[in-house]
Amino acid sequence: MTDSIKYGDLVMNQGTSNHFQSSTDFEKNLNLLKDKIWEFFNLKNVNFLFGSGTSNGAIPTIAKLYTSLEFTHEEEKTESEFNIIATKC
């Protein structure tokens, strides 16, 4: 079974840039996506905007986010940081 059948297709655009371009390596694209999300959450102005309620419209959609996330052993640092953020919400 191909990654695209198991996981769907990953698409990541920023402005007019397609970050995956023609890459079909799912793991490489997933890691790039994780890095970009990490980069965006580390911006001070984004933290301010999240605190100001810009995500209010998405609350019903992400209501079960905290209970449905799973982390691998290699992602312990990410899980620890996520739990710190989750307890502040």
Coordinates of N, CA and C in Angstrom, one line a residue:
M1 N 0.8 -1.2 0.0 CA 0.0 0.0 0.0 C 0.9 1.2 0.0
T2 N 0.6 2.2 -0.9 CA 1.4 3.4 -0.9 C 1.1 4.4 0.2
D3 N 2.0 5.3 0.5 CA 1.8 6.3 1.5 C 0.6 7.1 1.2
S4 N 0.4 7.4 -0.1 CA -0.7 8.3 -0.4 C -2.0 7.6 -0.2
I5 N -2.1 6.3 -0.3 CA -3.3 5.6 0.0 C -3.5 5.5 1.5
K6 N -2.4 5.2 2.3 CA -2.5 5.1 3.7 C -2.8 6.4 4.4
Y7 N -2.1 7.5 4.0 CA -2.2 8.8 4.7 C -2.8 9.9 3.9
G8 N -3.1 9.7 2.7 CA -3.6 10.8 1.8 C -2.4 11.6 1.3
D9 N -2.7 12.6 0.5 CA -1.6 13.4 -0.1 C -1.4 14.6 0.8
L10 N -0.1 14.9 1.0 CA 0.3 16.1 1.8 C 0.4 17.3 0.8
V11 N -0.2 18.4 1.1 CA 0.0 19.6 0.3 C 0.3 20.7 1.3
M12 N 1.4 21.5 1.0 CA 1.8 22.6 1.8 C 2.2 23.8 0.9
N13 N 1.3 24.8 0.9 CA 1.6 26.0 0.1 C 1.8 27.2 1.1
Q14 N 2.7 28.0 0.8 CA 2.9 29.3 1.5 C 3.0 30.4 0.5
G15 N 1.9 31.2 0.5 CA 1.9 32.2 -0.6 C 1.8 31.5 -1.9
T16 N 2.7 31.7 -2.8 CA 2.6 31.0 -4.1 C 3.6 29.9 -4.2
S17 N 4.3 29.6 -3.1 CA 5.3 28.5 -3.0 C 4.7 27.2 -2.6
N18 N 5.0 26.2 -3.4 CA 4.6 24.8 -3.0 C 5.9 24.2 -2.4
H19 N 5.8 24.0 -1.1 CA 7.0 23.5 -0.4 C 7.4 22.1 -0.8
F20 N 6.5 21.3 -1.2 CA 6.8 19.9 -1.6 C 7.2 19.8 -3.0
Q21 N 6.9 20.8 -3.8 CA 7.2 20.8 -5.3 C 6.9 19.5 -5.9
S22 N 7.8 18.8 -6.4 CA 7.5 17.5 -7.0 C 7.9 16.3 -6.2
S23 N 8.3 16.5 -4.9 CA 8.7 15.4 -4.1 C 7.6 14.5 -3.7
T24 N 7.9 13.2 -3.9 CA 6.9 12.2 -3.5 C 7.3 11.4 -2.3
D25 N 8.4 11.8 -1.6 CA 8.9 11.1 -0.4 C 8.1 11.6 0.8
F26 N 7.1 10.7 1.2 CA 6.2 11.1 2.2 C 6.9 11.5 3.5
E27 N 7.8 10.7 4.0 CA 8.5 11.0 5.2 C 9.3 12.3 5.2
K28 N 9.9 12.6 4.1 CA 10.6 13.8 3.9 C 9.6 15.0 3.9
N29 N 8.5 14.9 3.2 CA 7.5 15.9 3.2 C 6.9 16.1 4.6
L30 N 6.6 15.0 5.3 CA 6.0 15.1 6.6 C 7.0 15.8 7.6
N31 N 8.3 15.5 7.5 CA 9.3 16.2 8.4 C 9.4 17.7 8.0
L32 N 9.3 18.0 6.7 CA 9.3 19.4 6.3 C 8.1 20.1 6.9
L33 N 6.9 19.5 6.8 CA 5.7 20.1 7.4 C 5.8 20.3 8.9
K34 N 6.3 19.3 9.6 CA 6.5 19.4 11.0 C 7.4 20.6 11.3
D35 N 8.5 20.7 10.6 CA 9.5 21.8 10.8 C 8.8 23.2 10.6
K36 N 8.0 23.3 9.5 CA 7.3 24.5 9.2 C 6.3 24.9 10.3
I37 N 5.6 23.9 10.8 CA 4.6 24.2 11.8 C 5.3 24.6 13.1
W38 N 6.4 23.9 13.4 CA 7.2 24.3 14.6 C 7.7 25.7 14.5
E39 N 8.2 26.1 13.3 CA 8.7 27.4 13.0 C 7.6 28.4 13.2
F40 N 6.4 28.2 12.7 CA 5.3 29.1 12.9 C 4.9 29.3 14.3
F41 N 4.9 28.2 15.1 CA 4.4 28.3 16.5 C 5.5 29.0 17.4
N42 N 6.7 29.1 16.9 CA 7.7 29.8 17.7 C 7.8 31.3 17.4
L43 N 6.9 31.8 16.5 CA 6.9 33.2 16.3 C 6.1 33.9 17.4
K44 N 6.7 35.0 18.0 CA 6.0 35.7 19.1 C 4.7 36.2 18.6
N45 N 4.6 36.8 17.4 CA 3.3 37.4 17.0 C 2.2 36.3 16.8
V46 N 2.6 35.1 16.4 CA 1.6 34.1 16.2 C 1.1 33.6 17.6
N47 N 2.0 33.5 18.6 CA 1.5 33.2 19.9 C 0.5 34.2 20.4
F48 N 0.8 35.5 20.2 CA -0.1 36.6 20.5 C -1.5 36.4 19.8
L49 N -1.4 36.1 18.5 CA -2.7 35.9 17.8 C -3.5 34.8 18.3
F50 N -2.9 33.6 18.6 CA -3.6 32.5 19.1 C -4.3 32.9 20.4
G51 N -3.6 33.6 21.2 CA -4.1 34.0 22.5 C -5.2 35.0 22.3
S52 N -5.3 35.7 21.2 CA -6.4 36.7 21.0 C -7.6 36.1 20.4
G53 N -7.7 34.8 20.2 CA -8.9 34.2 19.7 C -9.0 34.0 18.2
T54 N -8.0 34.1 17.5 CA -8.1 33.9 16.1 C -8.5 32.5 15.7
S55 N -8.4 31.5 16.6 CA -8.8 30.2 16.3 C -10.2 29.8 16.8
N56 N -10.9 30.8 17.3 CA -12.2 30.5 17.8 C -13.1 29.8 16.8
G57 N -13.1 30.0 15.5 CA -13.9 29.4 14.6 C -13.5 27.9 14.4
A58 N -12.3 27.5 14.8 CA -11.9 26.1 14.7 C -12.1 25.3 15.9
I59 N -12.6 25.9 17.0 CA -12.7 25.2 18.3 C -13.5 23.9 18.1
P60 N -14.7 23.9 17.5 CA -15.4 22.6 17.4 C -14.6 21.5 16.7
T61 N -13.8 22.0 15.7 CA -13.1 21.0 14.9 C -11.9 20.4 15.7
I62 N -11.3 21.2 16.5 CA -10.1 20.7 17.2 C -10.4 20.4 18.7
A63 N -11.7 20.3 19.0 CA -12.0 20.1 20.4 C -11.4 18.8 21.0
K64 N -11.2 17.8 20.2 CA -10.7 16.5 20.7 C -9.2 16.3 20.3
L65 N -8.6 17.4 19.9 CA -7.2 17.3 19.5 C -6.3 16.7 20.6
Y66 N -6.4 17.2 21.8 CA -5.5 16.8 22.8 C -5.6 15.3 23.1
T67 N -6.8 14.7 23.0 CA -6.9 13.3 23.3 C -6.6 12.4 22.1
S68 N -6.5 12.9 20.9 CA -6.3 12.1 19.8 C -4.8 12.1 19.3
L69 N -4.0 12.9 19.8 CA -2.6 13.0 19.4 C -1.8 11.8 19.9
E70 N -1.0 11.2 19.1 CA -0.1 10.1 19.6 C 1.3 10.5 19.2
F71 N 2.3 10.2 20.1 CA 3.7 10.5 19.8 C 4.5 9.3 19.9
T72 N 5.5 9.2 19.0 CA 6.4 8.0 19.1 C 7.5 8.3 20.1
H73 N 8.2 7.2 20.4 CA 9.3 7.4 21.4 C 10.3 8.4 21.0
E74 N 10.5 8.6 19.7 CA 11.5 9.6 19.2 C 11.0 11.0 19.3
E75 N 9.7 11.1 19.6 CA 9.1 12.5 19.7 C 8.8 12.9 21.1
E76 N 9.6 12.3 22.0 CA 9.4 12.7 23.5 C 9.5 14.2 23.7
K77 N 10.5 14.8 23.1 CA 10.6 16.3 23.3 C 9.4 17.0 22.8
T78 N 8.9 16.6 21.7 CA 7.8 17.3 21.1 C 6.5 17.1 22.0
E79 N 6.4 15.8 22.5 CA 5.2 15.5 23.3 C 5.3 16.3 24.6
S80 N 6.5 16.4 25.2 CA 6.7 17.2 26.4 C 6.3 18.6 26.2
E81 N 6.8 19.2 25.1 CA 6.4 20.6 24.9 C 5.0 20.8 24.6
F82 N 4.4 19.8 23.8 CA 2.9 19.9 23.6 C 2.1 19.9 24.9
N83 N 2.5 19.0 25.8 CA 1.8 18.9 27.0 C 1.9 20.2 27.9
I84 N 3.0 20.8 27.8 CA 3.2 22.1 28.5 C 2.2 23.1 27.9
I85 N 2.1 23.2 26.6 CA 1.2 24.1 25.9 C -0.2 23.7 26.2
A86 N -0.6 22.4 26.2 CA -1.9 22.0 26.4 C -2.4 22.3 27.8
T87 N -1.6 22.2 28.8 CA -2.0 22.5 30.1 C -2.3 24.0 30.4
K88 N -1.7 24.8 29.5 CA -1.9 26.2 29.6 C -3.2 26.7 29.0
C89 N -3.8 25.8 28.1 CA -5.0 26.2 27.4 C -6.3 26.1 28.3

